[in-house]
XYZ file of N, CA, C and O in Angstrom:
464
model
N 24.740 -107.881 -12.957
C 23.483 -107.326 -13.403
C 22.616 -106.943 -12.215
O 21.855 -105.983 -12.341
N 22.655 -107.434 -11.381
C 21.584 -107.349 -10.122
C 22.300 -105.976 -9.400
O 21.553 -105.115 -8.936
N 23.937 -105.794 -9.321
C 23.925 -104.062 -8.562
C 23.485 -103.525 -9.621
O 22.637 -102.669 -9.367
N 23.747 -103.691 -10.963
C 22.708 -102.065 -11.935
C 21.324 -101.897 -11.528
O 20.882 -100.757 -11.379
N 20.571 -102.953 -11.326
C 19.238 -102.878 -10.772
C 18.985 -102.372 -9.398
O 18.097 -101.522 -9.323
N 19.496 -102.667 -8.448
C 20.233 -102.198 -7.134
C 20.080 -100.476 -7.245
O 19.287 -99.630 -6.831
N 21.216 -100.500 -7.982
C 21.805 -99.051 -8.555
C 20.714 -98.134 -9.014
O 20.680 -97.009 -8.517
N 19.720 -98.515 -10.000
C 18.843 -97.907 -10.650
C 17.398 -97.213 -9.740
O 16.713 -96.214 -9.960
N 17.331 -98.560 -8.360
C 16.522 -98.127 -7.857
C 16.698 -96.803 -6.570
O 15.939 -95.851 -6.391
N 17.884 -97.134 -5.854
C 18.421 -96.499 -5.134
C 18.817 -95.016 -5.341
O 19.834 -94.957 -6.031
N 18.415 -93.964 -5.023
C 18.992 -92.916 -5.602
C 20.147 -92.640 -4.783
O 20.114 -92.970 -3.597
N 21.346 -91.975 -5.353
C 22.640 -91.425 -4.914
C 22.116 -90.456 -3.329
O 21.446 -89.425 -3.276
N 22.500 -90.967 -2.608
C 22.320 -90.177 -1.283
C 23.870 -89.117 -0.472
O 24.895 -89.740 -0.195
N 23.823 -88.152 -0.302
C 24.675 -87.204 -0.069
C 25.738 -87.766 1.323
O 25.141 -87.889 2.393
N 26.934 -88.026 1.320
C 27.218 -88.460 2.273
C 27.231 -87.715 3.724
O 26.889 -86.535 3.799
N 27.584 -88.351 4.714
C 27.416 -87.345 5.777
C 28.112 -86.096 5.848
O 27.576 -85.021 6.120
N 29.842 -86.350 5.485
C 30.514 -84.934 5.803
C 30.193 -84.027 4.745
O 30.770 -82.962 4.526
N 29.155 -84.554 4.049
C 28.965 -83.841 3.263
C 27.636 -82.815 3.931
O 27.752 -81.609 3.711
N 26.639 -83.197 4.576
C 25.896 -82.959 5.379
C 26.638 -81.939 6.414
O 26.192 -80.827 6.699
N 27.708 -82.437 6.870
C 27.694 -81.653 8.004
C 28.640 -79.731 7.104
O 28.386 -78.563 7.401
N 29.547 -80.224 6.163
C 30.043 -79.382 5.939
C 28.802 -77.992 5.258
O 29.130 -76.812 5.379
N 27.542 -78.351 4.633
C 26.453 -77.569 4.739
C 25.788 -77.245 5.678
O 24.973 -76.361 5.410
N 25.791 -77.652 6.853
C 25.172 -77.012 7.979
C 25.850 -75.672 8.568
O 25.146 -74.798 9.075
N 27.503 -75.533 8.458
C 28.400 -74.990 8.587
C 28.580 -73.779 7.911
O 28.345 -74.241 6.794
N 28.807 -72.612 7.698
C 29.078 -71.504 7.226
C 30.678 -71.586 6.969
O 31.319 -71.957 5.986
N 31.079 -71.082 8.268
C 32.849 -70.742 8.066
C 33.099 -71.786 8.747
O 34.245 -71.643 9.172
N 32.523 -73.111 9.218
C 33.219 -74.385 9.827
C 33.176 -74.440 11.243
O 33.461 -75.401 11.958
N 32.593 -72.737 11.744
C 32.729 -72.516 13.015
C 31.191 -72.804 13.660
O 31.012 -73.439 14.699
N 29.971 -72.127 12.723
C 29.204 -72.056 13.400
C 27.699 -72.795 12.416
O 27.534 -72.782 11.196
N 27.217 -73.107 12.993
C 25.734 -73.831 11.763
C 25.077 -73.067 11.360
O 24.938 -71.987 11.933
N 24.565 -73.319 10.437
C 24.059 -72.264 9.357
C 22.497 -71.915 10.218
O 21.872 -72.679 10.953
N 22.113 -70.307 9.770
C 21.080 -69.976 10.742
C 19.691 -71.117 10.055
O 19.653 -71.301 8.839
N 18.888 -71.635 10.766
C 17.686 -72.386 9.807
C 16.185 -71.615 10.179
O 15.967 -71.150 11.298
N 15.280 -71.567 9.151
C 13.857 -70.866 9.951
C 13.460 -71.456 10.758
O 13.559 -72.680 10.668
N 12.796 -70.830 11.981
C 12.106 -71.184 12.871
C 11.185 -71.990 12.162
O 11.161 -71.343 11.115
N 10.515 -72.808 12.000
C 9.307 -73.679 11.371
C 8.332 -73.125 12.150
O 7.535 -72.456 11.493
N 8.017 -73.193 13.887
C 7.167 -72.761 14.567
C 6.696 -71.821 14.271
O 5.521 -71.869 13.906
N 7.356 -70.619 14.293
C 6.987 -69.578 14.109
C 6.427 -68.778 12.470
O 5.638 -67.871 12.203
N 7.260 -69.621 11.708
C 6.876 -69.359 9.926
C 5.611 -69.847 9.835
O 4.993 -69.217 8.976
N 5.076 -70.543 10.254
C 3.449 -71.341 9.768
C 2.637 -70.793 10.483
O 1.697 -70.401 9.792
N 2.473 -70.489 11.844
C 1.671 -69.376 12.821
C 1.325 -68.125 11.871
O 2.007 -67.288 11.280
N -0.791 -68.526 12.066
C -0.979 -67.474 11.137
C -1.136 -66.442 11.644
O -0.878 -66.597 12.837
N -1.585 -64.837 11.330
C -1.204 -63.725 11.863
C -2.684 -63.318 12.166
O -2.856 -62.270 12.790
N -3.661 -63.986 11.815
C -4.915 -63.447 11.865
C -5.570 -64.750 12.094
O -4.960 -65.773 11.785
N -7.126 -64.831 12.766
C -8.228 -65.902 12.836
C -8.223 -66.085 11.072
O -7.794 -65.336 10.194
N -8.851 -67.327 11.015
C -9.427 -67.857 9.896
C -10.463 -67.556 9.572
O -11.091 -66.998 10.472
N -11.096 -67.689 8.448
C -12.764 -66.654 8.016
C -13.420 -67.857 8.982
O -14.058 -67.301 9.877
N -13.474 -69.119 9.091
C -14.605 -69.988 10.078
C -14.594 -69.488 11.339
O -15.662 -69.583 11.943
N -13.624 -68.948 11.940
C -13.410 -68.669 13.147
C -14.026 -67.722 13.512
O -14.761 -67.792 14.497
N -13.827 -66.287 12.598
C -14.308 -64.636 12.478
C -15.713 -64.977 12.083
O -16.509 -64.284 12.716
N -16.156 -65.619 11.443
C -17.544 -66.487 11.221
C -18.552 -67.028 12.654
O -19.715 -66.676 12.855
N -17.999 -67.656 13.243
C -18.396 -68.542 14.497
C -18.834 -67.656 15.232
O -20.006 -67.545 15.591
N -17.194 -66.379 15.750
C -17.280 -65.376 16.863
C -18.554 -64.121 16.391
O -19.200 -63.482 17.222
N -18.692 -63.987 14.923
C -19.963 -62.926 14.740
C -21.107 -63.729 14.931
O -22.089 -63.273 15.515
N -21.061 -65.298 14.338
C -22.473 -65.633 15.033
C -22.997 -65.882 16.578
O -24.193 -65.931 16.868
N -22.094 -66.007 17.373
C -21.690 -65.567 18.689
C -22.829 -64.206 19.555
O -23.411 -64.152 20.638
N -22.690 -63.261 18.342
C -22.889 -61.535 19.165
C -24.674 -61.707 18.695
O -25.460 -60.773 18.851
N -24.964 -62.658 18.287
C -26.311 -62.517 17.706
C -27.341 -63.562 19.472
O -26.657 -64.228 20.249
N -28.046 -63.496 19.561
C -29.035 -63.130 20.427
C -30.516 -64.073 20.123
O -31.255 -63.605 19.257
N -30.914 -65.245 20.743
C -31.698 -66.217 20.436
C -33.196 -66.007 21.189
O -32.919 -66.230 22.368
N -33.993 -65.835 21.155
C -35.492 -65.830 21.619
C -36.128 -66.754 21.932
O -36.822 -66.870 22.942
N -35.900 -67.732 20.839
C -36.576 -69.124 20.838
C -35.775 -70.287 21.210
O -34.604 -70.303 20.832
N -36.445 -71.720 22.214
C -35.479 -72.480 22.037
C -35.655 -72.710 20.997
O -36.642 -72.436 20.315
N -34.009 -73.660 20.507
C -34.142 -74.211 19.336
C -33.910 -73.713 18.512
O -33.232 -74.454 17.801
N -34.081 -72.630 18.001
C -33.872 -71.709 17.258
C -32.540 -71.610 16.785
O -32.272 -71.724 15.589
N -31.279 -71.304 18.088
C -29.742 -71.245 17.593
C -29.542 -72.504 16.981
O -28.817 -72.337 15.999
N -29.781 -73.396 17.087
C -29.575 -75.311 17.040
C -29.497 -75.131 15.248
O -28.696 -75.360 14.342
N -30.966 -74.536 15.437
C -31.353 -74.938 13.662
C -30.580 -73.959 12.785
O -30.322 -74.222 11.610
N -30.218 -72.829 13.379
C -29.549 -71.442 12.921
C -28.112 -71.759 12.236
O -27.706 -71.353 11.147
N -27.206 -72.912 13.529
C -26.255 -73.579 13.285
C -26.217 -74.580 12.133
O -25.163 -74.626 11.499
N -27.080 -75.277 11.822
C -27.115 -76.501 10.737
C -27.354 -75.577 9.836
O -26.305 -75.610 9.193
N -28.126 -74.638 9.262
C -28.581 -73.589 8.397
C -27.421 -73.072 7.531
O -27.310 -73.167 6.308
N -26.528 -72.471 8.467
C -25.239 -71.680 8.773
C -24.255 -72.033 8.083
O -23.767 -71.721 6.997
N -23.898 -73.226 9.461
C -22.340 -74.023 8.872
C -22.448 -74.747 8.537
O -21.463 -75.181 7.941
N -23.368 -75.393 8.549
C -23.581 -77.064 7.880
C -23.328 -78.428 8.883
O -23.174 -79.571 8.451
N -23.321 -78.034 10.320
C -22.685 -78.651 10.618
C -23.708 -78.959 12.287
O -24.618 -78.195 12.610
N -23.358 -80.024 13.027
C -23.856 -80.612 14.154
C -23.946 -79.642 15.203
O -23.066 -78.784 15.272
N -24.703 -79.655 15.869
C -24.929 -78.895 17.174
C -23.374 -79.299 18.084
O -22.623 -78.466 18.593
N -23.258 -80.290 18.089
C -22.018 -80.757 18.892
C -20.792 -80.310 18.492
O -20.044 -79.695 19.253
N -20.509 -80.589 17.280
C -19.378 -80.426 16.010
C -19.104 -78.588 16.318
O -18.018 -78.123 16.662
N -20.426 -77.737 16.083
C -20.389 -76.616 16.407
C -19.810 -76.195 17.536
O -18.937 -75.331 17.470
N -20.122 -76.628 18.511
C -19.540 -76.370 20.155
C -18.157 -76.772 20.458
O -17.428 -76.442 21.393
N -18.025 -77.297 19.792
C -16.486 -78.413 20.178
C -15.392 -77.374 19.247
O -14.165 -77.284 19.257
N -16.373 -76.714 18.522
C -15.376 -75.557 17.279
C -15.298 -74.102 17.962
O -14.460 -73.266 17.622
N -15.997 -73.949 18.687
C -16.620 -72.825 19.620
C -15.385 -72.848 20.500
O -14.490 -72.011 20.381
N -15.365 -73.860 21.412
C -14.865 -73.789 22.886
C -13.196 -74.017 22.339
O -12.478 -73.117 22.775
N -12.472 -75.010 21.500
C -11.223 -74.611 20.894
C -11.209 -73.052 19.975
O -10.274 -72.744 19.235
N -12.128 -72.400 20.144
C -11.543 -71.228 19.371
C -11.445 -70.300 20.863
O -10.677 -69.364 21.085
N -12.342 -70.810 21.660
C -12.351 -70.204 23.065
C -11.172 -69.905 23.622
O -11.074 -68.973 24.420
N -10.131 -70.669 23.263
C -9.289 -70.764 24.007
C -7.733 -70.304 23.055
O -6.566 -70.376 23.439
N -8.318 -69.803 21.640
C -7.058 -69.298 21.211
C -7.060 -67.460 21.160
O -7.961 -66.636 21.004
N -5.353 -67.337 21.410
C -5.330 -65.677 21.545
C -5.495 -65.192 20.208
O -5.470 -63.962 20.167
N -5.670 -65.797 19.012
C -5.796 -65.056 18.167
C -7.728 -64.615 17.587
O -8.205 -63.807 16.790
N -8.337 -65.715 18.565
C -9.838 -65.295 18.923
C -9.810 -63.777 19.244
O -10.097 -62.757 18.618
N -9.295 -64.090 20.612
C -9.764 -63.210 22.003
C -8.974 -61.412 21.817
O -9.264 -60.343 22.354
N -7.616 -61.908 20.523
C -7.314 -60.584 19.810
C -8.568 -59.918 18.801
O -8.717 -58.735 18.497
N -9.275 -60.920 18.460
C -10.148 -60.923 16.838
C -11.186 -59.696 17.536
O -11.162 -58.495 17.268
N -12.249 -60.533 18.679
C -13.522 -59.699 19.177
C -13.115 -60.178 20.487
O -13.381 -61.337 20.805
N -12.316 -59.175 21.507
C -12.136 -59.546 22.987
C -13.667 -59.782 23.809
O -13.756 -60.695 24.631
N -14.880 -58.860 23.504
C -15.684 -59.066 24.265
C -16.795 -60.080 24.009
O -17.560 -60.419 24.912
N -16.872 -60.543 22.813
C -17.603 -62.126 22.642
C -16.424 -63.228 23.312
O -16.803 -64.103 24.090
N -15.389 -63.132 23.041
C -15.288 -64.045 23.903
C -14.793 -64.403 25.510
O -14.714 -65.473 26.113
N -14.480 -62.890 25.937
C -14.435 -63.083 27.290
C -15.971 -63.287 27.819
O -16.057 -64.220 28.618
N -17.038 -62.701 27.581
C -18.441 -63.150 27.705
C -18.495 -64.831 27.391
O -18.844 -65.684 28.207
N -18.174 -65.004 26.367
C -18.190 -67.007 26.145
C -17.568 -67.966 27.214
O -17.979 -69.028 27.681
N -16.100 -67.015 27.512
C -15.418 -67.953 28.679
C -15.789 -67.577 30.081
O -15.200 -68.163 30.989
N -16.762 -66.600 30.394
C -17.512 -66.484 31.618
C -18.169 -67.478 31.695
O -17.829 -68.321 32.525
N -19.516 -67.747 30.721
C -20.066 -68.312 30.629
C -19.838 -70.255 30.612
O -20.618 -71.185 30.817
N -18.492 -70.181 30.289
C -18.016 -71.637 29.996
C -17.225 -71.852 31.161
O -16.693 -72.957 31.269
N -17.037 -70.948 32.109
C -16.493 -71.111 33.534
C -17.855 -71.516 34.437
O -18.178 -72.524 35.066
N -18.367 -70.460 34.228
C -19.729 -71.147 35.429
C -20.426 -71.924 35.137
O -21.056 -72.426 36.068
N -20.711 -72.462 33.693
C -20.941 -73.634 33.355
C -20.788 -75.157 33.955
O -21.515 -76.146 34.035
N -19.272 -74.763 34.383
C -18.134 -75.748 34.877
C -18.537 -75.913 36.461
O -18.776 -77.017 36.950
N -18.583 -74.771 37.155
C -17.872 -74.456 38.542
C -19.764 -74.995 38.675
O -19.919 -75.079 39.894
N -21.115 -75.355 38.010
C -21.779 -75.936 38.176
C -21.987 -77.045 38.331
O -22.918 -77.522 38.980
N -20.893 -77.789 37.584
C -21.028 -79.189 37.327
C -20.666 -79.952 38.773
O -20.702 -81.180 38.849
């Protein structure tokens, strides 16, 4: 009684040569599999991203002003904001989106640096 219970919980698992003979086509060569990397890589920025980089091209007068513009906006921290900023800084599918907001951003986030 205890292997039917055994049995019941365990599901039937495929043995190995059984495994390998599906990887195999004609026995010679393994079957082609998708790239995973490359299938999930999206082809375009995300709307937060294309979002961020247009609020980007806009132009502040007042202090303070962008700070509160940001919580207004996205909903979200002055910090939280920046930290979303500078990783989008650094992807090519940004710098494909609007090349000149963000080569202007990573000027700016270079001499930022070369200050410190």
């Amino acid at each position: 009684m205890g292997e039917d219970l055994a049995a019941a919980r365990i599901p039937a698992q495929q043995s190995t040569e059984d495994d390998l003979q599906d990887d195999f086509l004609d026995g010679d060569e393994p079957a082609p599999r998708p790239d995973i990397a490359v299938a999930e890589e999206p082809a375009e920025l995300d709307e937060r991203g294309k979002k961020i980089l247009a609020f980007e091209k806009q132009w502040w007068r007042q202090a303070g002003a962008k700070e509160q513009a940001v919580r207004d906006t996205f909903g979200l921290s002055t910090t939280r904001y920046y930290q979303l900023l500078n990783a989008l800084l650094d992807n090519p599918l940004a710098l494909a989106h609007d090349p000149l907001v963000v080569q202007r951003l990573r000027r700016l986030r270079a001499s930022r640096a070369r200050r410190r």
